[in-house]
Amino acid sequence: MKKWIALLTACAGSSGKFESYVKNGDYQKAAALYSDKIAGNSKLEIEAETFLTQYLQESWDSYESGKTDDETLDGVLRTLENLCSQTGIWLDLFEVEYQHETLRASRASFAEAEASMQAEDYLTAIRQYRAVSPDDEDNYATAQNAI
């Protein structure tokens, strides 16, 4: 009975450390822990992959809502890319990276349009408002109304 308790405690500790390393951006430690303690244990592998998927979604949601900035999301994506390349874990990072670049460009266009309006450079403002993506929920309606 003590062996099972020790094994369960070690497994739970591995998952917690893995999550902590990922959240702190230390993909090398996370990858080493994954290879040493998690890989080969299907329950822990599922927990790790579930955590990574949720962490990616939570990070995107936080960025999309404006709670975190580009630099923060870039750090999360770099960490996950490096971790996945070292461990063979598959996450659909391409879609999030694409959405991130689209939203980043849209927000930049909106900011430039607003600055152009203030400078009374209406032609540039209209061009920049047109570049605002429909996926940019915070700015799209305002940009469309300004055009």
PDB file of C-alpha atoms in Angstrom:
ATOM      1  CA  MET A   1       0.000   0.000   0.000  1.00  0.00           C
ATOM      2  CA  LYS A   2       2.825   2.436   0.829  1.00  0.00           C
ATOM      3  CA  LYS A   3       4.372   1.851  -2.604  1.00  0.00           C
ATOM      4  CA  TRP A   4       1.152   2.967  -4.337  1.00  0.00           C
ATOM      5  CA  ILE A   5       0.897   6.069  -2.175  1.00  0.00           C
ATOM      6  CA  ALA A   6       4.520   6.970  -2.913  1.00  0.00           C
ATOM      7  CA  LEU A   7       3.979   6.399  -6.639  1.00  0.00           C
ATOM      8  CA  LEU A   8       0.830   8.530  -6.696  1.00  0.00           C
ATOM      9  CA  THR A   9       2.582  11.297  -4.746  1.00  0.00           C
ATOM     10  CA  ALA A  10       5.523  11.263  -7.171  1.00  0.00           C
ATOM     11  CA  CYS A  11       3.176  11.376 -10.164  1.00  0.00           C
ATOM     12  CA  ALA A  12       1.165  14.262  -8.762  1.00  0.00           C
ATOM     13  CA  GLY A  13       4.383  16.129  -8.003  1.00  0.00           C
ATOM     14  CA  SER A  14       5.587  15.638 -11.567  1.00  0.00           C
ATOM     15  CA  SER A  15       2.411  17.133 -13.019  1.00  0.00           C
ATOM     16  CA  GLY A  16       2.563  20.146 -10.716  1.00  0.00           C
ATOM     17  CA  LYS A  17       6.229  20.794 -11.442  1.00  0.00           C
ATOM     18  CA  PHE A  18       5.633  20.380 -15.173  1.00  0.00           C
ATOM     19  CA  GLU A  19       2.843  22.959 -15.104  1.00  0.00           C
ATOM     20  CA  SER A  20       4.953  25.337 -13.032  1.00  0.00           C
ATOM     21  CA  TYR A  21       7.912  25.062 -15.424  1.00  0.00           C
ATOM     22  CA  VAL A  22       5.684  25.710 -18.426  1.00  0.00           C
ATOM     23  CA  LYS A  23       3.977  28.722 -16.821  1.00  0.00           C
ATOM     24  CA  ASN A  24       7.374  30.158 -15.898  1.00  0.00           C
ATOM     25  CA  GLY A  25       8.626  29.717 -19.472  1.00  0.00           C
ATOM     26  CA  ASP A  26      11.261  27.152 -18.505  1.00  0.00           C
ATOM     27  CA  TYR A  27      10.634  24.750 -21.367  1.00  0.00           C
ATOM     28  CA  GLN A  28      13.976  22.978 -20.901  1.00  0.00           C
ATOM     29  CA  LYS A  29      13.106  21.863 -17.380  1.00  0.00           C
ATOM     30  CA  ALA A  30       9.567  21.021 -18.485  1.00  0.00           C
ATOM     31  CA  ALA A  31      10.895  18.935 -21.385  1.00  0.00           C
ATOM     32  CA  ALA A  32      13.387  17.116 -19.148  1.00  0.00           C
ATOM     33  CA  LEU A  33      10.694  16.370 -16.570  1.00  0.00           C
ATOM     34  CA  TYR A  34       8.320  15.202 -19.288  1.00  0.00           C
ATOM     35  CA  SER A  35      10.944  12.852 -20.720  1.00  0.00           C
ATOM     36  CA  ASP A  36      12.069  11.535 -17.323  1.00  0.00           C
ATOM     37  CA  LYS A  37       8.833  11.237 -15.354  1.00  0.00           C
ATOM     38  CA  ILE A  38       5.775  11.725 -17.570  1.00  0.00           C
ATOM     39  CA  ALA A  39       6.471  10.058 -20.922  1.00  0.00           C
ATOM     40  CA  GLY A  40       5.416   6.435 -20.885  1.00  0.00           C
ATOM     41  CA  ASN A  41       2.735   6.957 -18.232  1.00  0.00           C
ATOM     42  CA  SER A  42      -0.440   7.403 -20.262  1.00  0.00           C
ATOM     43  CA  LYS A  43      -2.374   9.010 -17.419  1.00  0.00           C
ATOM     44  CA  LEU A  44       0.337  11.628 -16.872  1.00  0.00           C
ATOM     45  CA  GLU A  45       0.779  12.164 -20.609  1.00  0.00           C
ATOM     46  CA  ILE A  46      -2.945  12.889 -20.962  1.00  0.00           C
ATOM     47  CA  GLU A  47      -2.842  15.233 -17.972  1.00  0.00           C
ATOM     48  CA  ALA A  48       0.169  17.075 -19.418  1.00  0.00           C
ATOM     49  CA  GLU A  49      -1.366  17.421 -22.871  1.00  0.00           C
ATOM     50  CA  THR A  50      -4.690  18.520 -21.383  1.00  0.00           C
ATOM     51  CA  PHE A  51      -2.903  21.132 -19.298  1.00  0.00           C
ATOM     52  CA  LEU A  52      -0.974  22.415 -22.332  1.00  0.00           C
ATOM     53  CA  THR A  53      -4.135  22.681 -24.418  1.00  0.00           C
ATOM     54  CA  GLN A  54      -5.965  24.531 -21.635  1.00  0.00           C
ATOM     55  CA  TYR A  55      -2.966  26.788 -20.963  1.00  0.00           C
ATOM     56  CA  LEU A  56      -2.779  27.699 -24.643  1.00  0.00           C
ATOM     57  CA  GLN A  57      -6.525  28.452 -24.744  1.00  0.00           C
ATOM     58  CA  GLU A  58      -6.436  30.485 -21.521  1.00  0.00           C
ATOM     59  CA  SER A  59      -3.426  32.454 -22.786  1.00  0.00           C
ATOM     60  CA  TRP A  60      -5.180  33.191 -26.073  1.00  0.00           C
ATOM     61  CA  ASP A  61      -8.410  34.199 -24.341  1.00  0.00           C
ATOM     62  CA  SER A  62      -6.491  36.535 -22.047  1.00  0.00           C
ATOM     63  CA  TYR A  63      -4.717  38.140 -25.011  1.00  0.00           C
ATOM     64  CA  GLU A  64      -7.856  38.410 -27.105  1.00  0.00           C
ATOM     65  CA  SER A  65      -9.713  40.152 -24.282  1.00  0.00           C
ATOM     66  CA  GLY A  66      -6.842  42.609 -23.793  1.00  0.00           C
ATOM     67  CA  LYS A  67      -5.802  41.311 -20.365  1.00  0.00           C
ATOM     68  CA  THR A  68      -2.319  40.400 -21.606  1.00  0.00           C
ATOM     69  CA  ASP A  69      -0.116  41.953 -24.244  1.00  0.00           C
ATOM     70  CA  ASP A  70       1.702  40.735 -27.360  1.00  0.00           C
ATOM     71  CA  GLU A  71       4.937  40.112 -25.496  1.00  0.00           C
ATOM     72  CA  THR A  72       3.251  37.847 -22.959  1.00  0.00           C
ATOM     73  CA  LEU A  73       1.503  35.765 -25.611  1.00  0.00           C
ATOM     74  CA  ASP A  74       4.707  35.604 -27.666  1.00  0.00           C
ATOM     75  CA  GLY A  75       6.482  34.177 -24.611  1.00  0.00           C
ATOM     76  CA  VAL A  76       3.804  31.537 -24.107  1.00  0.00           C
ATOM     77  CA  LEU A  77       3.922  30.529 -27.775  1.00  0.00           C
ATOM     78  CA  ARG A  78       7.740  30.316 -27.796  1.00  0.00           C
ATOM     79  CA  THR A  79       7.693  28.185 -24.661  1.00  0.00           C
ATOM     80  CA  LEU A  80       5.110  25.811 -26.109  1.00  0.00           C
ATOM     81  CA  GLU A  81       6.842  25.611 -29.509  1.00  0.00           C
ATOM     82  CA  ASN A  82      10.164  24.733 -27.894  1.00  0.00           C
ATOM     83  CA  LEU A  83       8.574  22.265 -25.488  1.00  0.00           C
ATOM     84  CA  CYS A  84       6.681  20.529 -28.286  1.00  0.00           C
ATOM     85  CA  SER A  85       9.741  20.294 -30.497  1.00  0.00           C
ATOM     86  CA  GLN A  86      11.756  18.693 -27.685  1.00  0.00           C
ATOM     87  CA  THR A  87       9.100  16.254 -26.473  1.00  0.00           C
ATOM     88  CA  GLY A  88       7.084  15.369 -29.561  1.00  0.00           C
ATOM     89  CA  ILE A  89       3.873  16.662 -27.991  1.00  0.00           C
ATOM     90  CA  TRP A  90       1.531  17.967 -30.676  1.00  0.00           C
ATOM     91  CA  LEU A  91      -0.446  21.167 -30.147  1.00  0.00           C
ATOM     92  CA  ASP A  92      -2.194  23.170 -32.861  1.00  0.00           C
ATOM     93  CA  LEU A  93      -0.012  26.230 -32.397  1.00  0.00           C
ATOM     94  CA  PHE A  94      -0.299  27.276 -36.042  1.00  0.00           C
ATOM     95  CA  GLU A  95      -3.913  28.403 -35.681  1.00  0.00           C
ATOM     96  CA  VAL A  96      -3.209  30.458 -32.558  1.00  0.00           C
ATOM     97  CA  GLU A  97      -0.111  32.003 -34.145  1.00  0.00           C
ATOM     98  CA  TYR A  98      -2.138  32.927 -37.222  1.00  0.00           C
ATOM     99  CA  GLN A  99      -4.937  34.448 -35.120  1.00  0.00           C
ATOM    100  CA  HIS A 100      -2.346  36.291 -33.041  1.00  0.00           C
ATOM    101  CA  GLU A 101      -0.696  37.867 -36.076  1.00  0.00           C
ATOM    102  CA  THR A 102      -4.088  38.806 -37.539  1.00  0.00           C
ATOM    103  CA  LEU A 103      -5.236  40.468 -34.327  1.00  0.00           C
ATOM    104  CA  ARG A 104      -1.877  42.152 -33.747  1.00  0.00           C
ATOM    105  CA  ALA A 105      -1.933  43.663 -37.263  1.00  0.00           C
ATOM    106  CA  SER A 106      -5.565  44.691 -36.870  1.00  0.00           C
ATOM    107  CA  ARG A 107      -4.928  46.461 -33.586  1.00  0.00           C
ATOM    108  CA  ALA A 108      -1.919  48.245 -35.085  1.00  0.00           C
ATOM    109  CA  SER A 109      -4.019  49.359 -38.075  1.00  0.00           C
ATOM    110  CA  PHE A 110      -6.715  50.659 -35.773  1.00  0.00           C
ATOM    111  CA  ALA A 111      -4.208  52.580 -33.662  1.00  0.00           C
ATOM    112  CA  GLU A 112      -2.661  54.100 -36.787  1.00  0.00           C
ATOM    113  CA  ALA A 113      -6.115  55.010 -38.114  1.00  0.00           C
ATOM    114  CA  GLU A 114      -6.983  56.755 -34.870  1.00  0.00           C
ATOM    115  CA  ALA A 115      -3.690  58.682 -34.932  1.00  0.00           C
ATOM    116  CA  SER A 116      -4.296  59.633 -38.574  1.00  0.00           C
ATOM    117  CA  MET A 117      -7.756  60.917 -37.697  1.00  0.00           C
ATOM    118  CA  GLN A 118      -6.262  63.080 -34.942  1.00  0.00           C
ATOM    119  CA  ALA A 119      -3.729  64.426 -37.464  1.00  0.00           C
ATOM    120  CA  GLU A 120      -6.576  65.030 -39.936  1.00  0.00           C
ATOM    121  CA  ASP A 121      -4.961  62.671 -42.459  1.00  0.00           C
ATOM    122  CA  TYR A 122      -8.291  61.195 -43.474  1.00  0.00           C
ATOM    123  CA  LEU A 123      -7.089  59.195 -46.477  1.00  0.00           C
ATOM    124  CA  THR A 124      -4.570  57.264 -44.373  1.00  0.00           C
ATOM    125  CA  ALA A 125      -7.154  56.838 -41.623  1.00  0.00           C
ATOM    126  CA  ILE A 126      -9.645  55.284 -44.027  1.00  0.00           C
ATOM    127  CA  ARG A 127      -6.995  52.911 -45.428  1.00  0.00           C
ATOM    128  CA  GLN A 128      -6.048  51.821 -41.916  1.00  0.00           C
ATOM    129  CA  TYR A 129      -9.653  51.449 -40.772  1.00  0.00           C
ATOM    130  CA  ARG A 130     -10.254  49.173 -43.758  1.00  0.00           C
ATOM    131  CA  ALA A 131      -7.365  46.980 -42.604  1.00  0.00           C
ATOM    132  CA  VAL A 132      -9.091  46.259 -39.282  1.00  0.00           C
ATOM    133  CA  SER A 133     -10.072  42.585 -39.183  1.00  0.00           C
ATOM    134  CA  PRO A 134     -13.648  41.442 -38.505  1.00  0.00           C
ATOM    135  CA  ASP A 135     -12.057  39.135 -35.913  1.00  0.00           C
ATOM    136  CA  ASP A 136     -10.987  42.220 -33.942  1.00  0.00           C
ATOM    137  CA  GLU A 137     -14.115  42.416 -31.795  1.00  0.00           C
ATOM    138  CA  ASP A 138     -12.943  45.493 -29.900  1.00  0.00           C
ATOM    139  CA  ASN A 139     -12.234  47.677 -32.935  1.00  0.00           C
ATOM    140  CA  TYR A 140     -14.032  46.384 -36.021  1.00  0.00           C
ATOM    141  CA  ALA A 141     -17.419  48.063 -35.471  1.00  0.00           C
ATOM    142  CA  THR A 142     -15.775  51.393 -34.650  1.00  0.00           C
ATOM    143  CA  ALA A 143     -13.586  51.136 -37.770  1.00  0.00           C
ATOM    144  CA  GLN A 144     -16.584  50.351 -39.953  1.00  0.00           C
ATOM    145  CA  ASN A 145     -18.521  53.295 -38.535  1.00  0.00           C
ATOM    146  CA  ALA A 146     -15.573  55.609 -39.159  1.00  0.00           C
ATOM    147  CA  ILE A 147     -15.371  54.618 -42.820  1.00  0.00           C
TER     148      ILE A 147
END
